[in-house]
PDB file of C-alpha atoms in Angstrom:
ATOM      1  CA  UNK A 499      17.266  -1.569 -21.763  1.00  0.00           C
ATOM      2  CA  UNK A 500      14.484   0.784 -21.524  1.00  0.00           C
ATOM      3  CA  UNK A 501      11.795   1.919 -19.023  1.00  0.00           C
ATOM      4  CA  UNK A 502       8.441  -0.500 -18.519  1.00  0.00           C
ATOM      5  CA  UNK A 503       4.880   0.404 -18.615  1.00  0.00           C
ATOM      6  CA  UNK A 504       2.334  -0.566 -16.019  1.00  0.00           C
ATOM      7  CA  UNK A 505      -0.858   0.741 -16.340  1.00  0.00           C
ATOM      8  CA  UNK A 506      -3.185   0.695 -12.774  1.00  0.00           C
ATOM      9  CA  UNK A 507      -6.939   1.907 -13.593  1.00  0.00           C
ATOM     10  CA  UNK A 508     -10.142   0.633 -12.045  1.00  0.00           C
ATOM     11  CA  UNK A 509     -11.781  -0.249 -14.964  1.00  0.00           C
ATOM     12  CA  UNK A 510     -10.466  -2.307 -18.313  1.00  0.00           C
ATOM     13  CA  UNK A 511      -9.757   1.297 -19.690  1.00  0.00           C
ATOM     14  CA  UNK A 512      -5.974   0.566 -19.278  1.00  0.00           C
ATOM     15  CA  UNK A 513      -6.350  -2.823 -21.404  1.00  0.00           C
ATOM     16  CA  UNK A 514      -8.126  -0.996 -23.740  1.00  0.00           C
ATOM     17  CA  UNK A 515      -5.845   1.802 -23.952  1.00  0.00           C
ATOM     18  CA  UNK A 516      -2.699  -0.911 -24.411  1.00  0.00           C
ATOM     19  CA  UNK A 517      -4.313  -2.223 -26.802  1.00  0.00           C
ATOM     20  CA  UNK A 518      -4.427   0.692 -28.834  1.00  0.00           C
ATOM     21  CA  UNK A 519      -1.020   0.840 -28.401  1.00  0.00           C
ATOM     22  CA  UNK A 520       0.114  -2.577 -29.800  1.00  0.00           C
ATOM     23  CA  UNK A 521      -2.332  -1.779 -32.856  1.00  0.00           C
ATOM     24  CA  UNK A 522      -0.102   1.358 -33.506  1.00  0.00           C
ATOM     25  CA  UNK A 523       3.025   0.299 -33.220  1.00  0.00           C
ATOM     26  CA  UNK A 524       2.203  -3.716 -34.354  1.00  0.00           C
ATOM     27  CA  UNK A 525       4.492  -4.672 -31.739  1.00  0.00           C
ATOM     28  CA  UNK A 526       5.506  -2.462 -28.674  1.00  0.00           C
ATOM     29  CA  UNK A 527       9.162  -1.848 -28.205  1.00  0.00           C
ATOM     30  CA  UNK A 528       8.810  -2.329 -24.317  1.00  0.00           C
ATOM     31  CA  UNK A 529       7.254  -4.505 -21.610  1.00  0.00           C
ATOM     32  CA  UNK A 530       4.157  -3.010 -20.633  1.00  0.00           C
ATOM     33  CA  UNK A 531       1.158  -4.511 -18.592  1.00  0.00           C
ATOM     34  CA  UNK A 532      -1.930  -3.250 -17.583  1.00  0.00           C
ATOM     35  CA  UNK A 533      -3.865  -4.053 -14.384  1.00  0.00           C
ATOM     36  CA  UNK A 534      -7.355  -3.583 -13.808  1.00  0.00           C
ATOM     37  CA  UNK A 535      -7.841  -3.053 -10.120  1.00  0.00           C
ATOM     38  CA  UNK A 536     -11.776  -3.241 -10.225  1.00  0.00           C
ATOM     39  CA  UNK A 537     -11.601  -6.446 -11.641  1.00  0.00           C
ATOM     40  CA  UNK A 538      -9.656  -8.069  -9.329  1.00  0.00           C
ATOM     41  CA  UNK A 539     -11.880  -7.850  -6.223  1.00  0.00           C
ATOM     42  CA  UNK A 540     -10.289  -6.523  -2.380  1.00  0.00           C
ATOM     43  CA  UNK A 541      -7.797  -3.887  -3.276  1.00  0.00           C
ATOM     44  CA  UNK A 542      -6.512  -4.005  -0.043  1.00  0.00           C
ATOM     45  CA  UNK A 543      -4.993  -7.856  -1.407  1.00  0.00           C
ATOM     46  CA  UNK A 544      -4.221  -6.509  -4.655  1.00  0.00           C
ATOM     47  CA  UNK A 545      -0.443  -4.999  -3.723  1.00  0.00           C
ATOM     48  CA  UNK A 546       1.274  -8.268  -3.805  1.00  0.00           C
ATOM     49  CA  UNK A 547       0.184  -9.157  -6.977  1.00  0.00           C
ATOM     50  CA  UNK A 548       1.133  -5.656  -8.274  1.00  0.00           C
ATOM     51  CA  UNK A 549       4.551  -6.014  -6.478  1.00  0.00           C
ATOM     52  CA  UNK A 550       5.124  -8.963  -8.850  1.00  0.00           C
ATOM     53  CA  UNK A 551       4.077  -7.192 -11.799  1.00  0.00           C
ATOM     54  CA  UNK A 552       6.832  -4.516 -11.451  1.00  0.00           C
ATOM     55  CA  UNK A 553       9.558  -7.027 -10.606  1.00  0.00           C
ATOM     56  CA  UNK A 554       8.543  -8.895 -13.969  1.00  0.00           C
ATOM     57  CA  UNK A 555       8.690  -5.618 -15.658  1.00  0.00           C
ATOM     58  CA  UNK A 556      11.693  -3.623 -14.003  1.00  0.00           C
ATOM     59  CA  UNK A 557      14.839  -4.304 -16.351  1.00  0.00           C
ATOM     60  CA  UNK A 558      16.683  -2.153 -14.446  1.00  0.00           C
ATOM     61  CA  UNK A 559      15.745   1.013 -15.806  1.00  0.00           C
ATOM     62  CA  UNK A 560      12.657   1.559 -13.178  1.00  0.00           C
ATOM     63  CA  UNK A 561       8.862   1.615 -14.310  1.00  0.00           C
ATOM     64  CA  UNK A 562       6.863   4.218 -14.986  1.00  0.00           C
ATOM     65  CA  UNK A 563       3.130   3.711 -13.492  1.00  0.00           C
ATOM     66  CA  UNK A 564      -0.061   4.984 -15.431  1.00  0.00           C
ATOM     67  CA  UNK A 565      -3.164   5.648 -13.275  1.00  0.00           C
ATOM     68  CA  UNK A 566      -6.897   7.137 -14.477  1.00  0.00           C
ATOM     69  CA  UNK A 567      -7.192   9.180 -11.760  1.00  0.00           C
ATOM     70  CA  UNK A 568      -5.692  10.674  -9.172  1.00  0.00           C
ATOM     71  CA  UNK A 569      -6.439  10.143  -5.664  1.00  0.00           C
ATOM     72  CA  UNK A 570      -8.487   6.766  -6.972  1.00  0.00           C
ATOM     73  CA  UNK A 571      -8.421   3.359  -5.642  1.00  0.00           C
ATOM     74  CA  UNK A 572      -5.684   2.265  -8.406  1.00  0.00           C
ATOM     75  CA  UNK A 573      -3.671   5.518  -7.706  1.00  0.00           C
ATOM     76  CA  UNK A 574      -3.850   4.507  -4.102  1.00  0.00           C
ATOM     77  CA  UNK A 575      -2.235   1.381  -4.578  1.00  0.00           C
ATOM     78  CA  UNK A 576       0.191   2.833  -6.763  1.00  0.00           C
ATOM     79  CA  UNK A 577       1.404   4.874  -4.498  1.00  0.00           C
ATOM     80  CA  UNK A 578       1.812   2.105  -1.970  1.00  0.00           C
ATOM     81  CA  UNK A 579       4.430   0.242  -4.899  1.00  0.00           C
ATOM     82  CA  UNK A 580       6.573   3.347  -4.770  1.00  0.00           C
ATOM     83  CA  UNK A 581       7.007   2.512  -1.127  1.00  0.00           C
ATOM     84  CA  UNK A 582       8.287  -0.997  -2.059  1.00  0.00           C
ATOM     85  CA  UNK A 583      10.196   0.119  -5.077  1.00  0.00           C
ATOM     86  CA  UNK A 584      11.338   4.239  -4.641  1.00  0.00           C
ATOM     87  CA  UNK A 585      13.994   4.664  -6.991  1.00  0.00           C
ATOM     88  CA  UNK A 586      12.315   2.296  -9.762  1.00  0.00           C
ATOM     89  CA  UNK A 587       8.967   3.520  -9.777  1.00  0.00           C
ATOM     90  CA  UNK A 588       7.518   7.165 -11.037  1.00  0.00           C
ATOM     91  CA  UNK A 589       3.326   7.657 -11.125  1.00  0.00           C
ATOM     92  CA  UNK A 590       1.711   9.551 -13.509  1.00  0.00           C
ATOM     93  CA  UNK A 591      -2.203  10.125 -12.876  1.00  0.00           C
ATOM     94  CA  UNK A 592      -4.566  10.847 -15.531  1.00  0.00           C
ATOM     95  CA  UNK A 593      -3.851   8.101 -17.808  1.00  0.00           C
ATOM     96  CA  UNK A 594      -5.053   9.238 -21.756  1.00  0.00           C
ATOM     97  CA  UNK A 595      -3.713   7.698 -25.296  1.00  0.00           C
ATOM     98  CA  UNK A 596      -1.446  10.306 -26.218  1.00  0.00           C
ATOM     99  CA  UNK A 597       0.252  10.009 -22.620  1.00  0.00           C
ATOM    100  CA  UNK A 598       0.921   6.161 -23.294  1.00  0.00           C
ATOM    101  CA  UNK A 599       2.501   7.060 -26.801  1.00  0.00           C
ATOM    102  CA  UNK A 600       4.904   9.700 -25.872  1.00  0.00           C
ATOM    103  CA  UNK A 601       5.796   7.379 -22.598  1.00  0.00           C
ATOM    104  CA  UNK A 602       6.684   4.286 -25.423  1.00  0.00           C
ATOM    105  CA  UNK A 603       8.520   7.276 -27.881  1.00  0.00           C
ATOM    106  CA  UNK A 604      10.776   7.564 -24.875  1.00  0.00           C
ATOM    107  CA  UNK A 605      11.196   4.696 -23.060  1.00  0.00           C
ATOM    108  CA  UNK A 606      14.665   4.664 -23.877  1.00  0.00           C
ATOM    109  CA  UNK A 607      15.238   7.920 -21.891  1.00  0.00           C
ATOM    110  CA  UNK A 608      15.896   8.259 -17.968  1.00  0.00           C
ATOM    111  CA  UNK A 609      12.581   7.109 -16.213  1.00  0.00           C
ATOM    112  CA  UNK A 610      12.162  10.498 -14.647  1.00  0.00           C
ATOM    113  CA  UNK A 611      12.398  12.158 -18.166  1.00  0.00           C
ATOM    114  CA  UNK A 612      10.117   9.622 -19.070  1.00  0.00           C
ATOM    115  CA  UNK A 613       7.723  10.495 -16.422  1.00  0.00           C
ATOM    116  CA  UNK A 614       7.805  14.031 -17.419  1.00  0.00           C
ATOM    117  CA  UNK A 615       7.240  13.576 -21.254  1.00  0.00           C
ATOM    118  CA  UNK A 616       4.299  11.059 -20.568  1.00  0.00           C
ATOM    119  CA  UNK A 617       2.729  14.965 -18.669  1.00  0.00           C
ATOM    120  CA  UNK A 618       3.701  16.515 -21.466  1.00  0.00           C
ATOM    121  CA  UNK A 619       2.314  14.067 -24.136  1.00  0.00           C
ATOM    122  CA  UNK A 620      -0.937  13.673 -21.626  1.00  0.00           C
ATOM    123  CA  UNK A 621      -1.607  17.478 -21.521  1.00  0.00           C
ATOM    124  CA  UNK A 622      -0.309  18.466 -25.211  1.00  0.00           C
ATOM    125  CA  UNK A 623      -2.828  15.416 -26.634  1.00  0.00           C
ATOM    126  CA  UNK A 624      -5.801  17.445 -25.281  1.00  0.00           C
ATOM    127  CA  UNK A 625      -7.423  20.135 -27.453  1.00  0.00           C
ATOM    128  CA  UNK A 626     -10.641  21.810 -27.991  1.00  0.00           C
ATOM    129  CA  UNK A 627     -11.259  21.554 -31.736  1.00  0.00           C
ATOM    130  CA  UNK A 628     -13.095  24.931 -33.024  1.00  0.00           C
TER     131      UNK A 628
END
């Protein structure tokens, strides 16, 4: 088993960033989703259909949660699924590609080291080129 990917943004940037994702690997080694909150009008309706999401994607080694932005409307939500899930859900803000590829590389790993390499991968992926 390993830990799920859903990815919560307001705009198609998650679907796009997924995307880049299955074109690396050719096929992704986990279950990952992504959910464009924008796009799917009221977000105040949008938390049942996100509930369902992580209950099609929890295995039973939890889900990790991408967001663009913290304190946004998809963070928001994303928060409110850790209230329905807390033990199989861990939100990571400031979704970028290089945070999506180190959260795949160790999927296999406890979902709170997962979590905290997905930082790691987010932060280390950034660089000013001189």
């Amino acid at each position: 088993m390993s830990v799920n990917i859903l990815i919560v943004t307001q705009t198609k940037i998650g679907k796009s960033l997924l995307k880049g994702a299955e074109v690396t690997y050719r096929k992704l080694p986990i279950k990952a989703k992504a959910f464009c909150v924008g796009c799917e009008g009221d977000p105040e309706n949008l938390l049942p259909k996100l509930e369902k999401q992580v209950e099609e994607l929890d295995d039973g080694d939890g889900v990790l949660i991408l967001t663009d932005l913290f304190g946004s409307t998809a963070s928001n939500i994303a928060h409110r699924l850790k209230e329905s899930f807390p033990s199989h859900v861990k939100i990571v803000a400031g979704l970028n590609f290089p945070m999506l590829i180190k959260a795949i590389n160790y999927a296999d790993e406890p979902l709170k080291l997962v979590a905290n390499k997905a930082v790691a991968g987010g932060r280390e992926g950034v660089h000013i080129e001189e």
